[in-house]
Tab-separated table of N, CA and C in Angstrom:
chain	number	residue	atom	x	y	z
A	20	THR	N	28.551	-22.445	42.753
A	20	THR	CA	29.165	-23.558	41.486
A	20	THR	C	29.893	-24.444	42.126
A	21	GLU	N	29.488	-25.846	41.643
A	21	GLU	CA	30.464	-26.914	42.064
A	21	GLU	C	31.558	-26.985	41.039
A	22	THR	N	32.841	-27.068	41.771
A	22	THR	CA	34.096	-27.126	40.925
A	22	THR	C	34.858	-28.470	41.306
A	23	SER	N	35.203	-29.327	40.339
A	23	SER	CA	36.147	-30.474	40.592
A	23	SER	C	37.129	-30.281	39.899
A	24	VAL	N	38.274	-30.684	40.687
A	24	VAL	CA	39.889	-30.871	40.076
A	24	VAL	C	40.392	-32.193	40.301
A	25	PRO	N	40.260	-32.882	39.095
A	25	PRO	CA	40.779	-34.354	39.257
A	25	PRO	C	42.106	-34.648	39.767
A	26	ALA	N	42.156	-35.772	40.156
A	26	ALA	CA	43.798	-36.285	40.715
A	26	ALA	C	44.588	-36.053	39.648
A	27	GLY	N	45.910	-35.623	39.860
A	27	GLY	CA	46.788	-35.348	38.727
A	27	GLY	C	46.416	-34.057	38.161
A	28	GLY	N	45.268	-33.165	38.296
A	28	GLY	CA	45.221	-32.267	37.652
A	28	GLY	C	45.533	-30.792	38.284
A	29	ALA	N	45.223	-29.656	37.865
A	29	ALA	CA	45.643	-28.353	38.606
A	29	ALA	C	44.421	-27.177	38.002
A	30	ILE	N	44.526	-26.285	38.635
A	30	ILE	CA	43.725	-25.077	38.300
A	30	ILE	C	44.955	-24.113	37.795
A	31	THR	N	44.882	-24.006	36.470
A	31	THR	CA	46.075	-23.101	35.910
A	31	THR	C	46.017	-21.868	36.428
A	32	PRO	N	47.441	-20.962	36.371
A	32	PRO	CA	47.347	-19.500	36.615
A	32	PRO	C	46.184	-18.725	36.425
A	33	HIS	N	45.552	-18.097	37.401
A	33	HIS	CA	44.281	-17.172	37.049
A	33	HIS	C	44.304	-16.163	38.082
A	34	LYS	N	43.409	-15.142	37.944
A	34	LYS	CA	43.072	-14.099	38.765
A	34	LYS	C	41.628	-13.783	38.882
A	35	HIS	N	40.879	-13.313	39.927
A	35	HIS	CA	39.592	-12.866	40.215
A	35	HIS	C	39.310	-11.335	40.086
A	36	PRO	N	38.645	-10.654	39.398
A	36	PRO	CA	38.491	-9.255	39.490
A	36	PRO	C	37.529	-9.021	40.577
A	37	PHE	N	36.685	-9.835	40.815
A	37	PHE	CA	35.630	-9.781	42.009
A	37	PHE	C	35.692	-10.780	43.242
A	38	PRO	N	35.311	-10.394	44.104
A	38	PRO	CA	35.214	-11.594	45.353
A	38	PRO	C	34.935	-12.884	44.960
A	39	ARG	N	35.754	-13.856	45.353
A	39	ARG	CA	35.242	-15.216	45.493
A	39	ARG	C	35.564	-15.923	46.580
A	40	TYR	N	34.715	-16.938	46.802
A	40	TYR	CA	34.836	-17.669	48.273
A	40	TYR	C	34.700	-18.963	47.738
A	41	ALA	N	35.572	-20.154	48.410
A	41	ALA	CA	35.614	-21.372	48.086
A	41	ALA	C	35.386	-21.982	49.404
A	42	TYR	N	34.664	-23.195	49.333
A	42	TYR	CA	34.382	-24.191	50.522
A	42	TYR	C	34.854	-25.613	50.077
A	43	VAL	N	35.804	-26.137	50.727
A	43	VAL	CA	36.372	-27.417	50.094
A	43	VAL	C	35.321	-28.677	50.516
A	44	LEU	N	34.780	-28.985	49.716
A	44	LEU	CA	33.725	-30.297	49.937
A	44	LEU	C	34.502	-31.676	50.177
A	45	GLU	N	35.314	-31.774	49.399
A	45	GLU	CA	36.106	-33.121	49.478
A	45	GLU	C	37.453	-32.916	49.036
A	46	GLY	N	38.507	-33.872	49.445
A	46	GLY	CA	39.875	-33.632	49.218
A	46	GLY	C	40.737	-32.535	49.784
A	47	ALA	N	41.998	-32.255	49.213
A	47	ALA	CA	42.685	-31.324	49.570
A	47	ALA	C	43.389	-30.302	48.658
A	48	LEU	N	43.685	-29.257	48.503
A	48	LEU	CA	44.301	-28.563	47.635
A	48	LEU	C	45.630	-27.680	48.432
A	49	LYS	N	46.562	-27.456	47.423
A	49	LYS	CA	47.687	-26.615	47.733
A	49	LYS	C	47.529	-25.413	46.624
A	50	VAL	N	47.254	-24.206	47.368
A	50	VAL	CA	47.174	-23.113	46.279
A	50	VAL	C	48.369	-22.103	46.607
A	51	THR	N	48.823	-21.769	45.561
A	51	THR	CA	50.169	-21.071	45.600
A	51	THR	C	49.581	-19.586	44.692
A	52	ASN	N	50.013	-18.627	45.571
A	52	ASN	CA	49.773	-16.951	45.119
A	52	ASN	C	51.124	-16.791	44.355
A	53	LEU	N	50.948	-16.494	43.376
A	53	LEU	CA	52.263	-16.497	42.343
A	53	LEU	C	52.696	-14.941	42.481
A	54	ASP	N	51.917	-14.083	43.006
A	54	ASP	CA	52.257	-12.713	43.092
A	54	ASP	C	53.334	-12.405	44.488
A	55	THR	N	52.723	-13.081	45.580
A	55	THR	CA	53.664	-13.190	46.817
A	55	THR	C	54.203	-14.074	47.390
A	56	GLY	N	54.073	-15.320	46.578
A	56	GLY	CA	54.771	-16.584	46.864
A	56	GLY	C	54.023	-17.238	48.114
A	57	THR	N	53.155	-16.819	48.517
A	57	THR	CA	52.324	-17.462	49.666
A	57	THR	C	51.584	-18.717	49.323
A	58	VAL	N	51.814	-19.973	50.093
A	58	VAL	CA	51.353	-21.126	49.905
A	58	VAL	C	50.284	-21.430	50.897
A	59	THR	N	48.939	-21.827	50.605
A	59	THR	CA	47.848	-22.132	51.418
A	59	THR	C	47.649	-23.509	51.300
A	60	MET	N	47.254	-24.586	52.139
A	60	MET	CA	46.896	-25.636	52.082
A	60	MET	C	45.422	-25.776	52.625
A	61	LEU	N	44.622	-26.304	51.938
A	61	LEU	CA	43.266	-26.512	52.164
A	61	LEU	C	42.657	-27.767	52.352
A	62	LYS	N	41.733	-28.293	53.106
A	62	LYS	CA	41.353	-29.586	53.264
A	62	LYS	C	39.978	-29.398	53.355
A	63	ALA	N	38.984	-30.649	53.350
A	63	ALA	CA	37.684	-30.766	53.358
A	63	ALA	C	37.131	-29.919	54.662
A	64	GLY	N	36.218	-29.107	54.182
A	64	GLY	CA	35.728	-28.499	55.592
A	64	GLY	C	36.310	-27.110	55.583
A	65	ASP	N	37.393	-26.664	54.858
A	65	ASP	CA	38.006	-25.534	54.970
A	65	ASP	C	37.258	-24.533	54.056
A	66	PHE	N	37.148	-23.047	54.519
A	66	PHE	CA	36.716	-22.095	53.727
A	66	PHE	C	37.824	-21.040	53.466
A	67	ALA	N	37.529	-20.489	52.077
A	67	ALA	CA	38.610	-19.625	51.932
A	67	ALA	C	37.961	-18.588	51.132
A	68	VAL	N	38.679	-17.226	51.415
A	68	VAL	CA	38.428	-16.132	50.552
A	68	VAL	C	39.620	-15.922	49.397
A	69	GLU	N	39.339	-16.178	48.269
A	69	GLU	CA	40.308	-16.282	47.202
A	69	GLU	C	41.030	-14.992	47.031
A	70	ALA	N	42.236	-14.984	46.506
A	70	ALA	CA	43.092	-13.795	46.265
A	70	ALA	C	42.469	-13.012	45.347
A	71	ARG	N	42.108	-11.746	45.265
A	71	ARG	CA	41.548	-11.058	44.416
A	71	ARG	C	42.749	-10.054	43.666
A	72	ASP	N	42.567	-9.966	42.184
A	72	ASP	CA	43.678	-9.496	41.315
A	72	ASP	C	44.860	-9.905	41.688
A	73	GLN	N	44.971	-10.979	42.191
A	73	GLN	CA	46.628	-11.627	42.320
A	73	GLN	C	46.537	-13.182	41.542
A	74	TRP	N	47.397	-13.174	40.594
A	74	TRP	CA	47.587	-14.414	39.974
A	74	TRP	C	48.011	-15.636	40.886
A	75	HIS	N	47.144	-16.780	40.825
A	75	HIS	CA	47.384	-17.834	41.860
A	75	HIS	C	47.026	-19.068	40.969
A	76	SER	N	47.413	-20.226	41.789
A	76	SER	CA	47.067	-21.475	41.114
A	76	SER	C	47.010	-22.571	42.056
A	77	ALA	N	46.237	-23.580	41.718
A	77	ALA	CA	45.941	-24.739	42.786
A	77	ALA	C	46.131	-26.105	42.171
A	78	GLU	N	46.572	-26.998	43.223
A	78	GLU	CA	46.753	-28.571	42.701
A	78	GLU	C	46.411	-29.244	43.870
A	79	PRO	N	45.330	-30.374	43.388
A	79	PRO	CA	44.797	-31.306	44.568
A	79	PRO	C	46.116	-32.279	45.037
A	80	LEU	N	45.975	-32.642	46.276
A	80	LEU	CA	46.992	-33.093	47.201
A	80	LEU	C	46.573	-34.782	47.234
A	81	ASN	N	47.852	-35.389	47.870
A	81	ASN	CA	47.547	-36.837	47.992
A	81	ASN	C	47.156	-37.580	46.969
A	82	GLY	N	47.206	-37.297	45.860
A	82	GLY	CA	46.895	-38.291	44.721
A	82	GLY	C	45.378	-38.280	44.579
A	83	GLN	N	44.629	-37.520	45.023
A	83	GLN	CA	43.025	-37.574	44.959
A	83	GLN	C	42.739	-36.194	44.511
A	84	GLY	N	41.792	-36.448	43.709
A	84	GLY	CA	40.891	-35.091	43.260
A	84	GLY	C	40.381	-33.966	44.572
A	85	ALA	N	39.777	-32.832	44.120
A	85	ALA	CA	39.150	-32.139	45.116
A	85	ALA	C	37.680	-31.717	44.588
A	86	LYS	N	36.889	-31.337	45.588
A	86	LYS	CA	35.736	-30.753	44.828
A	86	LYS	C	35.216	-29.476	45.921
A	87	LEU	N	35.063	-28.518	45.118
A	87	LEU	CA	34.762	-27.077	45.907
A	87	LEU	C	33.470	-26.737	45.668
A	88	LEU	N	32.925	-25.959	46.526
A	88	LEU	CA	31.737	-25.095	46.494
A	88	LEU	C	32.210	-23.665	46.214
A	89	VAL	N	32.158	-23.224	45.158
A	89	VAL	CA	32.298	-21.701	44.678
A	89	VAL	C	31.401	-20.590	44.783
A	90	ILE	N	31.531	-19.531	45.253
A	90	ILE	CA	30.692	-18.494	45.393
A	90	ILE	C	31.376	-17.388	44.990
A	91	ASP	N	30.734	-16.533	43.761
A	91	ASP	CA	31.230	-15.398	43.147
A	91	ASP	C	30.273	-14.267	43.585
A	92	GLN	N	30.786	-13.006	43.654
A	92	GLN	CA	30.153	-12.018	44.130
A	92	GLN	C	30.549	-10.836	42.595
A	93	THR	N	29.649	-11.233	41.571
A	93	THR	CA	29.894	-10.734	40.464
A	93	THR	C	28.948	-9.995	39.781
A	94	PRO	N	29.012	-8.637	39.228
A	94	PRO	CA	28.069	-8.014	38.843
A	94	PRO	C	27.356	-8.836	37.499
A	95	PRO	N	26.013	-8.890	37.209
A	95	PRO	CA	25.551	-9.506	36.051
A	95	PRO	C	26.085	-9.236	34.882
A	96	GLY	N	26.567	-10.345	33.997
A	96	GLY	CA	26.920	-10.326	32.795
A	96	GLY	C	28.930	-10.438	32.817
A	97	GLN	N	29.312	-10.421	33.907
A	97	GLN	CA	30.775	-10.143	34.237
A	97	GLN	C	31.086	-11.622	34.531
A	98	VAL	N	32.519	-11.808	34.215
A	98	VAL	CA	33.245	-13.168	34.387
A	98	VAL	C	33.948	-12.705	35.492
A	99	ASN	N	34.562	-13.933	36.634
A	99	ASN	CA	34.910	-13.924	37.511
A	99	ASN	C	36.599	-14.569	37.430
A	100	MET	N	36.849	-14.853	36.348
A	100	MET	CA	38.280	-15.734	36.265
A	100	MET	C	38.743	-15.503	34.939
A	101	VAL	N	39.744	-14.792	35.364
A	101	VAL	CA	40.786	-14.454	34.089
A	101	VAL	C	42.015	-15.299	34.175
A	102	ARG	N	41.987	-16.097	33.028
A	102	ARG	CA	43.121	-17.252	33.083
A	102	ARG	C	44.476	-16.345	32.300
A	103	LYS	N	45.643	-16.691	32.949
A	103	LYS	CA	46.851	-16.139	32.756
A	103	LYS	C	47.112	-16.749	31.200
A	104	THR	N	47.815	-15.966	30.438
A	104	THR	CA	48.102	-16.468	29.112
A	104	THR	C	49.807	-16.432	29.187
A	105	PRO	N	50.431	-17.634	28.389
A	105	PRO	CA	51.921	-17.487	28.511
A	105	PRO	C	52.449	-16.342	27.811
């Protein structure tokens, strides 16, 4: 699935119950793991294995948006993104 994050936007806190992989097609992202405090910087051409069952968020860098190719390993009928509620 292709996912876009607009300039000034963000991917709000969420977690994945199943494996998720992301390839950065365009732009750059700062990914913050809210459980561990780890910050990862990703740029076009980078591949990431996303944190599983850990809350994390992301924001595009350099005043530009970002585009990702996302691959989920999810059983049929299951959802692989759980958004954190306030």
